Tab-separated table of C-alpha atoms and ligand atoms in Angstrom:
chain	number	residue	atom	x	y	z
Z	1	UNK	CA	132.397	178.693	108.253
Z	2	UNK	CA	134.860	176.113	109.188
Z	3	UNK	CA	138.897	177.773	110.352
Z	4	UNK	CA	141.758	175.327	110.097
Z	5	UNK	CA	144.706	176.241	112.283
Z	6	UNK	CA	148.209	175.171	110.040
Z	7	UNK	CA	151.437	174.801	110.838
Z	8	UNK	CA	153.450	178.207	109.821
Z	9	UNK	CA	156.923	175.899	108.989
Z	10	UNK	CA	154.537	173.006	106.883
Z	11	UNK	CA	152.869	176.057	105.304
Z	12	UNK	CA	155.588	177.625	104.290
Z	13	UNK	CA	157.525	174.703	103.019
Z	14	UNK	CA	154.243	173.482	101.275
Z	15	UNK	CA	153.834	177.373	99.317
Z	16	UNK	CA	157.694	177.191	98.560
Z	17	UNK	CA	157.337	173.503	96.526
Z	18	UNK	CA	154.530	175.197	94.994
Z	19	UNK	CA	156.185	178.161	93.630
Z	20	UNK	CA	159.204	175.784	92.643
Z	21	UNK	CA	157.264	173.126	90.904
Z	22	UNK	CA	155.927	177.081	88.700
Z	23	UNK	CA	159.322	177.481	87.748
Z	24	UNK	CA	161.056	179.093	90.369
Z	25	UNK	CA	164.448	178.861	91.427
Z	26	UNK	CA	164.718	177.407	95.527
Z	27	UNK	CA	165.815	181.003	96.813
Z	28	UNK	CA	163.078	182.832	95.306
Z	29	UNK	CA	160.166	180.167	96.289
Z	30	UNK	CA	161.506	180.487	99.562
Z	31	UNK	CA	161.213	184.342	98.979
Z	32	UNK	CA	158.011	184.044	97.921
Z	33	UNK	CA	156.576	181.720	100.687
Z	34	UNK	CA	158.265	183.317	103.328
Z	35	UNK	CA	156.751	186.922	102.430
Z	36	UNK	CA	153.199	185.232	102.302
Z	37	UNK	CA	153.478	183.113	105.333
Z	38	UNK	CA	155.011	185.892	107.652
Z	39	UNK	CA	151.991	188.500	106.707
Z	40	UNK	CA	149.639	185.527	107.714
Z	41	UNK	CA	151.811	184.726	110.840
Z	42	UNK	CA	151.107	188.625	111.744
Z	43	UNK	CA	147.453	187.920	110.898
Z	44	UNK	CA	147.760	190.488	107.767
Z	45	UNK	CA	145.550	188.230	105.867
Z	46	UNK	CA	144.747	190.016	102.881
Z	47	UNK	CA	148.805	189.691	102.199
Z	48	UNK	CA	149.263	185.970	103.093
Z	49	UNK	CA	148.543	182.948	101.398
Z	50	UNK	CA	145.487	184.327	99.961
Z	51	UNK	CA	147.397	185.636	97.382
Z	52	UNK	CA	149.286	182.057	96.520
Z	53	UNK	CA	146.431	181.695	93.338
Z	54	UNK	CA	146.836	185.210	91.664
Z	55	UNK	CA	150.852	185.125	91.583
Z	56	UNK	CA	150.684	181.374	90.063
Z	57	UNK	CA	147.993	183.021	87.686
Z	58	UNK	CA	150.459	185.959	87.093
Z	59	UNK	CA	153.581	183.488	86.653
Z	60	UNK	CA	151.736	180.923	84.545
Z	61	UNK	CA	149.656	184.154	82.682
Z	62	UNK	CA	153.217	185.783	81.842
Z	63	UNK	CA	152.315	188.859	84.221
Z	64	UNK	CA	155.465	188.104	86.254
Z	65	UNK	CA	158.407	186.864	84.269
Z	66	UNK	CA	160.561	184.499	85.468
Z	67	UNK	CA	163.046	185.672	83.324
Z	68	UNK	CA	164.155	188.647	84.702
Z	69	UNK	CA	167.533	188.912	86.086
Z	70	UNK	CA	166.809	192.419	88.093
Z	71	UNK	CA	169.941	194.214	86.905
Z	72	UNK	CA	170.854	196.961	88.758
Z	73	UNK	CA	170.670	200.070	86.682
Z	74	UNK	CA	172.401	202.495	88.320
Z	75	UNK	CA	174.197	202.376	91.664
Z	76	UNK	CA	176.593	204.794	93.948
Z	77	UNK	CA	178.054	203.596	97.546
Z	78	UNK	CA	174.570	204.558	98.816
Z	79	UNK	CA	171.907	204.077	96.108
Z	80	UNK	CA	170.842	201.741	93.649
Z	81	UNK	CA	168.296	201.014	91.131
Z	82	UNK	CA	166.980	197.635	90.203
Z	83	UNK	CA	165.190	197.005	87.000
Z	84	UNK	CA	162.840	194.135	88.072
Z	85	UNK	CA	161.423	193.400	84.363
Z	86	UNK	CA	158.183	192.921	85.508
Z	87	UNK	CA	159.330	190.048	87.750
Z	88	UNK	CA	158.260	189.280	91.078
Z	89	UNK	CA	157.982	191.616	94.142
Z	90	UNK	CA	159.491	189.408	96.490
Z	91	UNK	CA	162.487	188.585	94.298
Z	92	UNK	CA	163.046	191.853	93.761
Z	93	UNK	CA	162.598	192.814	97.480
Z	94	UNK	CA	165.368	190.350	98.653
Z	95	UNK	CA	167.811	191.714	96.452
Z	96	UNK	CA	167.153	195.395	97.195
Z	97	UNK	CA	167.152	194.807	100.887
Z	98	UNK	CA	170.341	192.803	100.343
Z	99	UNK	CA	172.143	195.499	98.628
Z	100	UNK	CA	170.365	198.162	100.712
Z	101	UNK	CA	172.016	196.550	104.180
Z	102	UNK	CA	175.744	196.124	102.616
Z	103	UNK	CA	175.626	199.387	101.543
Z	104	UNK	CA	174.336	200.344	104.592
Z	105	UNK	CA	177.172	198.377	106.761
Z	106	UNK	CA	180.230	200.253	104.743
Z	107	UNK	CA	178.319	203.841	104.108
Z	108	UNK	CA	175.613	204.405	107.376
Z	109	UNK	CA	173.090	204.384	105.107
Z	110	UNK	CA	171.376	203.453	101.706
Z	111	UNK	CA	168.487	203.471	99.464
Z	112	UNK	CA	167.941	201.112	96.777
Z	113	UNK	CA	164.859	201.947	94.566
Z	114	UNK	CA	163.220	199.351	91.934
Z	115	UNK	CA	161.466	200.085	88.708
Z	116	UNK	CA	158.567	198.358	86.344
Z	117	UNK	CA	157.846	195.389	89.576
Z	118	UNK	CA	154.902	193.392	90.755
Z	119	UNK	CA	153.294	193.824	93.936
Z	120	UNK	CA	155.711	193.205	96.711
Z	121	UNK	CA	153.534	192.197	99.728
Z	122	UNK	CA	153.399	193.305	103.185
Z	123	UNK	CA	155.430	196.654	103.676
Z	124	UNK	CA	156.435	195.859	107.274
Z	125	UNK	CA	158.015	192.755	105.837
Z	126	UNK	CA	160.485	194.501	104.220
Z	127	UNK	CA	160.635	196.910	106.889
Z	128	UNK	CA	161.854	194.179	109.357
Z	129	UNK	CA	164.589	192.623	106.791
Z	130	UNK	CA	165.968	196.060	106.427
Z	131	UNK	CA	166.206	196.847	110.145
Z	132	UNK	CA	167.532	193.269	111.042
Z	133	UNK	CA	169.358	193.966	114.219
Z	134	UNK	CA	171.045	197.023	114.048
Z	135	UNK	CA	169.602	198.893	111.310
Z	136	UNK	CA	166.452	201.242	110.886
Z	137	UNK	CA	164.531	199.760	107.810
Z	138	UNK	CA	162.222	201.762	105.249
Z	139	UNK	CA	160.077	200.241	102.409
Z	140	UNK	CA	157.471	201.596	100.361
Z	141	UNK	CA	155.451	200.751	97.299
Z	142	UNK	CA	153.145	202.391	94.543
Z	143	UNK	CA	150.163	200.222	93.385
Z	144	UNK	CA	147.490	200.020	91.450
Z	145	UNK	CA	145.236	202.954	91.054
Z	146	UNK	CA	142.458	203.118	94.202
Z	147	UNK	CA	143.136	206.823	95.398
Z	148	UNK	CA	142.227	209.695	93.649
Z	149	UNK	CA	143.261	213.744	95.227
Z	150	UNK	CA	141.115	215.102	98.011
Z	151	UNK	CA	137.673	216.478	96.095
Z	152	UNK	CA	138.849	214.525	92.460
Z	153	UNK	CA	136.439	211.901	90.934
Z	154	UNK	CA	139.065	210.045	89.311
Z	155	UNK	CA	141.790	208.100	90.683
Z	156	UNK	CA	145.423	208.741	90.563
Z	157	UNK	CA	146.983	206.630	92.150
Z	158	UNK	CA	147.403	203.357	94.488
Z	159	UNK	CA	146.607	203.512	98.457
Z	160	UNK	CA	150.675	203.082	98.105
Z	161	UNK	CA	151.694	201.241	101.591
Z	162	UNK	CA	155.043	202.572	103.875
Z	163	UNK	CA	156.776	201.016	106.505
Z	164	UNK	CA	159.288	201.609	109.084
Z	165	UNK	CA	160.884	198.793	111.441
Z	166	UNK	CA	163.295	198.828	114.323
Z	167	UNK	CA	164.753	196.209	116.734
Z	168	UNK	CA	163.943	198.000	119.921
Z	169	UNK	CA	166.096	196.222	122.048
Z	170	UNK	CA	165.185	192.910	123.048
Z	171	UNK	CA	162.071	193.032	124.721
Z	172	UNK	CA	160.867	194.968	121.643
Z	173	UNK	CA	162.269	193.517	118.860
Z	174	UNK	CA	159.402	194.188	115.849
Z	175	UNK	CA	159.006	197.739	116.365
Z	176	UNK	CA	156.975	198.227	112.799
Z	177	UNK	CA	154.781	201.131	111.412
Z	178	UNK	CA	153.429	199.565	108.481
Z	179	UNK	CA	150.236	200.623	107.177
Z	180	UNK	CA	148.413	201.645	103.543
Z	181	UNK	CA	147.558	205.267	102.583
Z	182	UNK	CA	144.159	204.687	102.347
Z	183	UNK	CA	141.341	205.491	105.455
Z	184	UNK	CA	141.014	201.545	105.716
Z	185	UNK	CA	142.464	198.605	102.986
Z	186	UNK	CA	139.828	197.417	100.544
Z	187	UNK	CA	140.130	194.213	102.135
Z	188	UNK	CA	138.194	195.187	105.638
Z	189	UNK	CA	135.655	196.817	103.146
Z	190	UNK	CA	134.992	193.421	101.438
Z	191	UNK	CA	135.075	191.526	104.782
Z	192	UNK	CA	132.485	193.628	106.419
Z	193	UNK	CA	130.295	193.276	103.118
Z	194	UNK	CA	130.632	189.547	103.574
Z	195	UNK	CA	129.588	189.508	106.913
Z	196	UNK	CA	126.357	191.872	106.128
Z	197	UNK	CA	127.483	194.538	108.188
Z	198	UNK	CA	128.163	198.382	107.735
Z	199	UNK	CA	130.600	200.191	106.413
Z	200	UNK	CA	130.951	203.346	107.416
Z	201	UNK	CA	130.881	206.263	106.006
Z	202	UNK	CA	133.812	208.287	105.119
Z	203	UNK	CA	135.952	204.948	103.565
Z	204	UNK	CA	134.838	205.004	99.756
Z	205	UNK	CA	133.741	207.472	97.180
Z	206	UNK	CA	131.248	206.560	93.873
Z	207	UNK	CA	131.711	207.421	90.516
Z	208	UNK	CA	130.616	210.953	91.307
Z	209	UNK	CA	133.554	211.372	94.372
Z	210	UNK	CA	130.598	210.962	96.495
Z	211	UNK	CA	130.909	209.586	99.884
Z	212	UNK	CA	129.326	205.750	99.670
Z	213	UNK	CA	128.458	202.818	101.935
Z	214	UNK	CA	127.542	200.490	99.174
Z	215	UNK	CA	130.732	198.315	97.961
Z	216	UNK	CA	128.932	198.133	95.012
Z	217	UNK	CA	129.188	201.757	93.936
Z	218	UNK	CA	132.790	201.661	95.199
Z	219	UNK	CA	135.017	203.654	92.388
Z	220	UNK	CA	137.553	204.387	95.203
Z	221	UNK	CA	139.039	204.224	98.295
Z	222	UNK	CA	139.813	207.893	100.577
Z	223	UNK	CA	143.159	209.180	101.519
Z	224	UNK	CA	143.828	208.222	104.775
Z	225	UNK	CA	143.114	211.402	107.105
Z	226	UNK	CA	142.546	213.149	103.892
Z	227	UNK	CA	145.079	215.396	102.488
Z	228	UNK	CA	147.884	214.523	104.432
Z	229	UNK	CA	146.960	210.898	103.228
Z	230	UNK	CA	147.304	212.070	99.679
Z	231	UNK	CA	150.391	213.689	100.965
Z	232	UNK	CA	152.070	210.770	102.117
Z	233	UNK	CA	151.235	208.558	99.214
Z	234	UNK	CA	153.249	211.413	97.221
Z	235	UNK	CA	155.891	210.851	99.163
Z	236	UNK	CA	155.679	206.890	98.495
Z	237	UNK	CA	155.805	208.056	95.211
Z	238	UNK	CA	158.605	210.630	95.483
Z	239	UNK	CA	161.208	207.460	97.277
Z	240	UNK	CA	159.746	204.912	94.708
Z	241	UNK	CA	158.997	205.736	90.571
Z	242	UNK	CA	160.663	208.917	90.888
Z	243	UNK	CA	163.912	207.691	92.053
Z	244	UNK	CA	163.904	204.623	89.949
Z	245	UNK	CA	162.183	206.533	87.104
Z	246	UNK	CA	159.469	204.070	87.309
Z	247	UNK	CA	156.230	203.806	85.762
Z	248	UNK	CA	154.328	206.606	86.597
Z	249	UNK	CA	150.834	205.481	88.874
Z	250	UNK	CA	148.458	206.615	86.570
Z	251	UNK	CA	149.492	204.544	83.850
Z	252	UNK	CA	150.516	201.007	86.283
Z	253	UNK	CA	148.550	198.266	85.667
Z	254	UNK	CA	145.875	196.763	87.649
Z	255	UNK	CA	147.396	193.837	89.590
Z	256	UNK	CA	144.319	191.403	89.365
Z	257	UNK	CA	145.376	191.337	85.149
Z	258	UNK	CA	147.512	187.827	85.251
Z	259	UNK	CA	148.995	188.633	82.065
Z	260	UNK	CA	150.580	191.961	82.137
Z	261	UNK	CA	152.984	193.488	85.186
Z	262	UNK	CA	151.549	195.558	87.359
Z	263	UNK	CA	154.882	197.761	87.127
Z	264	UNK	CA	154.838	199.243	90.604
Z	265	UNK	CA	157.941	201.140	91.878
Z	266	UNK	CA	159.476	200.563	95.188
Z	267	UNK	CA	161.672	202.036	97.535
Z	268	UNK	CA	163.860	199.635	100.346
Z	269	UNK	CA	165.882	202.377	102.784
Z	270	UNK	CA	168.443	201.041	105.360
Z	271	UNK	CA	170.092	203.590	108.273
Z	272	UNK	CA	173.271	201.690	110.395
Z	273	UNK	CA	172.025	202.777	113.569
Z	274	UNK	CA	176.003	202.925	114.749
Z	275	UNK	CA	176.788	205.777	112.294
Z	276	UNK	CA	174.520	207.940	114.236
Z	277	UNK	CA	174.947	206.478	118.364
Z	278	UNK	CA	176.183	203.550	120.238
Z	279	UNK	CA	173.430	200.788	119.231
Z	280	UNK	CA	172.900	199.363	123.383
Z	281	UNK	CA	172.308	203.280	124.156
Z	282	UNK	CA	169.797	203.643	121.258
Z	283	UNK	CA	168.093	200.286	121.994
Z	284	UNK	CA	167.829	201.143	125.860
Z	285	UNK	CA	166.111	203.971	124.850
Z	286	UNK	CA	163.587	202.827	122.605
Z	287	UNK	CA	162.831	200.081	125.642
Z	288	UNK	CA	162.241	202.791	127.979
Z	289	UNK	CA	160.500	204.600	125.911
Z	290	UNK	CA	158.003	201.730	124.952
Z	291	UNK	CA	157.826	201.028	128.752
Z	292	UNK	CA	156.725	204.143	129.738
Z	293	UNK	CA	153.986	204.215	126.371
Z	294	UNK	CA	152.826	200.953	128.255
Z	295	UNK	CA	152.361	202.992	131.456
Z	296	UNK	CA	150.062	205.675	130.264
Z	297	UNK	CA	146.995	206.414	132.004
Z	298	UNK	CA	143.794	204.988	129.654
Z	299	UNK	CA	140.497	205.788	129.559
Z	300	UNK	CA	137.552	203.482	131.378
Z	301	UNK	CA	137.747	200.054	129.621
Z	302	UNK	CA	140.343	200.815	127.300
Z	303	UNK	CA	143.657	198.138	126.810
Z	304	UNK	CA	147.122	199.642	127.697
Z	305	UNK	CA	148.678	201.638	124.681
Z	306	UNK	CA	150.829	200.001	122.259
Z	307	UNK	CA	153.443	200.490	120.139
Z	308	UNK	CA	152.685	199.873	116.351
Z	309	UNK	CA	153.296	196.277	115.380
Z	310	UNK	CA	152.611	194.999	118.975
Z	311	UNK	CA	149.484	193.699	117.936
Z	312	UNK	CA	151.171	191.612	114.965
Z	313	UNK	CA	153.890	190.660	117.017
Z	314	UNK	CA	151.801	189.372	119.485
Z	315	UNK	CA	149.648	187.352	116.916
Z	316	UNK	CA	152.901	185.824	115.692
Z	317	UNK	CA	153.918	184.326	118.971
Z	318	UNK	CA	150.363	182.616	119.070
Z	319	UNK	CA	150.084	181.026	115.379
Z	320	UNK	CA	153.807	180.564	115.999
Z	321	UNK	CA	152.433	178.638	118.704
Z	322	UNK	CA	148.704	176.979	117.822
Z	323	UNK	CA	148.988	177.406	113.754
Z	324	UNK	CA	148.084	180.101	111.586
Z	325	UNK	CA	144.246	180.458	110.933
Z	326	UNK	CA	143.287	179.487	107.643
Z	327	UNK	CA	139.411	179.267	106.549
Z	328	UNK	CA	137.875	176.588	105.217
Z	329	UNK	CA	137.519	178.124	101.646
Z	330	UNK	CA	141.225	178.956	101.093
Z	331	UNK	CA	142.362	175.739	102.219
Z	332	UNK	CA	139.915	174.065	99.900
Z	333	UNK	CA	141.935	176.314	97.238
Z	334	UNK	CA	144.994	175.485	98.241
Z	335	UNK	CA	144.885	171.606	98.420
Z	336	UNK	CA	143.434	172.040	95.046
Z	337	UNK	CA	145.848	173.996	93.262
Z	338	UNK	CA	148.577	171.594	95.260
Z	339	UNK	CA	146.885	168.911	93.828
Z	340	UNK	CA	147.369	170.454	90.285
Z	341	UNK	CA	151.231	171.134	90.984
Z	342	UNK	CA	151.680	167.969	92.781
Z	343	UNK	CA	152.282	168.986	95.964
Z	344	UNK	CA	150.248	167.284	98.547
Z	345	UNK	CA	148.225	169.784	100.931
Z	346	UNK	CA	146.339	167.305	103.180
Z	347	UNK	CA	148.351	168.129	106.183
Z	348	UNK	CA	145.765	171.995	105.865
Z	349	UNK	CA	142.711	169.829	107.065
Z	350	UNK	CA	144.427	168.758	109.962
Z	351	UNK	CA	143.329	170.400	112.897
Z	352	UNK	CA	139.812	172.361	112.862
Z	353	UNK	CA	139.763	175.210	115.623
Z	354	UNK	CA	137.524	177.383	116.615
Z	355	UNK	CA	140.062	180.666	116.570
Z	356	UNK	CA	139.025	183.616	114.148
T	401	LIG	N1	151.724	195.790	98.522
T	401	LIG	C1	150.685	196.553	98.393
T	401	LIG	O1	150.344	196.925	97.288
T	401	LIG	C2	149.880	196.968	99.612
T	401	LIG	C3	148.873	197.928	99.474
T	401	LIG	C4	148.156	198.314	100.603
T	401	LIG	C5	148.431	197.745	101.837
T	401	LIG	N2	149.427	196.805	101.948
T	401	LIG	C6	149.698	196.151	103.258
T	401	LIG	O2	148.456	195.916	103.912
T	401	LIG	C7	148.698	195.786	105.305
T	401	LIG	C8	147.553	196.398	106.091
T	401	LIG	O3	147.560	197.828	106.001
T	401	LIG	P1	146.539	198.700	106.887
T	401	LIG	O4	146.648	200.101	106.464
T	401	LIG	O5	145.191	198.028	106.842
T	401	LIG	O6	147.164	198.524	108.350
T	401	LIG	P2	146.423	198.672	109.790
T	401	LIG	O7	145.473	199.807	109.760
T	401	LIG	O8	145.903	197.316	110.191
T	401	LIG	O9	147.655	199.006	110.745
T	401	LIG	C9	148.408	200.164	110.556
T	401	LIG	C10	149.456	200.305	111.636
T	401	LIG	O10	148.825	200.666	112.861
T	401	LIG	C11	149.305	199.871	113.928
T	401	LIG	N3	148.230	199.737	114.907
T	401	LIG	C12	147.009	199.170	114.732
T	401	LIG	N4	146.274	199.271	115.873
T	401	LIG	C13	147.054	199.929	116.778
T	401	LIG	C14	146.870	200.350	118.134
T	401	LIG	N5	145.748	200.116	118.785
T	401	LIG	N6	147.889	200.976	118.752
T	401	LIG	C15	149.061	201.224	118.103
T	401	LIG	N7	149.296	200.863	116.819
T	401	LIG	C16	148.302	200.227	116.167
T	401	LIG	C17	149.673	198.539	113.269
T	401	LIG	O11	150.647	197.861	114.049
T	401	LIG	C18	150.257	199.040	111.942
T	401	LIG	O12	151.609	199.371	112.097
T	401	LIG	C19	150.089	196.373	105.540
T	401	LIG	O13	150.965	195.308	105.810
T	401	LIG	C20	150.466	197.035	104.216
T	401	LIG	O14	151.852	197.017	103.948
T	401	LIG	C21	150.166	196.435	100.862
């Protein structure tokens, strides 16, 4: 299959007039199209543009309103609660994070949890906006049901992704733990399927709660390292619906249905790094500490350690650099549904390349 290698600024310009010419205001397109383009830029594909067609579904199905103003609910010098009225995750997301960080700058710290949402994208995203420069930044999410308890046969609840991001110091600045609760994301299921390979055992269960390798007998994903997976999904939970007395994961909606909310619950967590130590001494710490992670002796054939988010951070210098890596299929998509909206996407088939 033919790869296309885009331009992340055209991309992202081209996704914002598309979300605009749906009915969005300029700030939240750009909200939107910068949340999609940056998980692509990190090569988290299965969060990128890829998902341009369901949220115009979900906008144009009624699934995500565009009339929600996210009030805030409820709110204290270090907490909040947004009610995002089953608008969009990334709208949502730019408003907690910017109430999370003021509160943040005056108090030390802040939490700002929203209620009845859509899905809000790649974790680490948030994460980073959070952190910015001097700040340690949080986000979590609930989703739509793929998990069940260790030994269950029906699900309970999402594979509910956490992050945590840090500016550590300059040479490090995308320090970002950002991962699902599941063993792997569906995603790396379906693309192995695709490609005829295995998949191995230990990632899905059947109807029964039987281990399977067949995606066809999928019924759900495992906990990542089993219980404490389940544990830390509970905890998503715990920072997310229960704070903002969301929806409770059972009962959200699937997020593929275009015409109803998924009603997710989030959590966006902010700590001034300043209210705790002098930021240069905390920042030439976490650089000496990653330098001496880099150091450590590895086993025959092995790459040097990393710290989490190096490998994204690297992959955004290069399609930074050469263009994001878009196949053939999605940009066939894409110049379609431009073509539908009006917005020309001809500049996608520019440049073929042979990257993955
Ligand atoms: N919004 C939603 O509903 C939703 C649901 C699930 C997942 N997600 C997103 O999906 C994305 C993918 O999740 P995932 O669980 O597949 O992540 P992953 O397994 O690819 O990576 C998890 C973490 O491990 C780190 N890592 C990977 N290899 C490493 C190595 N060799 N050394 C050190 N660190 C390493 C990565 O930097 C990352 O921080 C995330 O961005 C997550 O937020 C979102």
């Amino acid at each position: 299959m033919k790869n296309y290698a885009v331009d992340a600024e055209k991309l992202e310009n081209f996704t914002q007039r598309l979300f605009r010419t749906a009915g969005l205001s300029d700030a939240d397109a750009s909200a939107v199209a910068e949340l999609l383009v940056h998980a692509d830029l990190r090569n988290v594909r299965s969060h990128g543009v890829l998902r341009v067609a369901p949220y115009l579904d979900k906008i144009e199905h009624g699934g995500a309103s565009l009339r929600s103003t996210y009030p805030v609910v409820h709110e204290t010098p270090v907490s909040a609660v947004i009610d995002a009225e089953g608008g969009l995750g990334a709208v949502a997301g730019t408003k907690a994070v910017k109430i999370a960080r003021e509160k943040a700058q005056k108090a030390g710290m802040a939490l700002v949890a929203v209620r009845n949402g859509n899905h809000f994208g790649m974790a680490g995203h948030w994460a980073m906006k959070l952190a910015g420069e001097d700040c340690i930044g949080f986000a979590c999410s609930t989703t739509d049901l793929t998990m069940g308890a260790p030994g269950s046969r029906e699900p309970f609840l999402g594979n509910n992704p956490f992050a945590f991001a840090v500016k550590a110091g300059d040479k490090y600045p995308e320090f970002c733990v950002d991962m699902a609760t599941s063993t792997v994301a569906m995603g790396k299921c379906k693309d192995l399927a695709k490609r005829g390979k295995a998949i191995p055992s230990g990632w899905m269960l059947d109807k029964d709660g039987n281990d399977t390798t067949d995606l066809s007998k999928c019924y759900m994903m495992t906990t990542m390292a089993g219980h404490k997976g389940f544990g830390i999904a509970l905890v998503v939970e715990l920072f997310s619906t229960f704070l903002a007395g969301g929806v409770l994961s059972p009962d959200i909606n699937n997020q593929d249905l275009p015409d109803v909310p998924e009603l997710s619950s989030q959590a966006f967590g902010c700590i001034r790094i300043s209210a705790f130590r002098d930021l240069t001494e905390f920042q030439k710490s976490a650089e000496e500490y990653i330098d001496r992670l880099h150091k450590l002796p590895m086993r025959e054939g092995m790459p040097a350690a990393r710290y989490p988010g190096e490998i994204e951070y690297g992959n955004k210098q290069i399609n930074r650099r050469e263009g994001v890596v878009l196949p053939e299929t999605l940009v066939r998509d894409l110049i379609e549904i431009g073509a539908k909206h009006g917005v020309d996407g001809s500049f996608l088939k520019q440049r073929e390349t042979d990257r993955q």
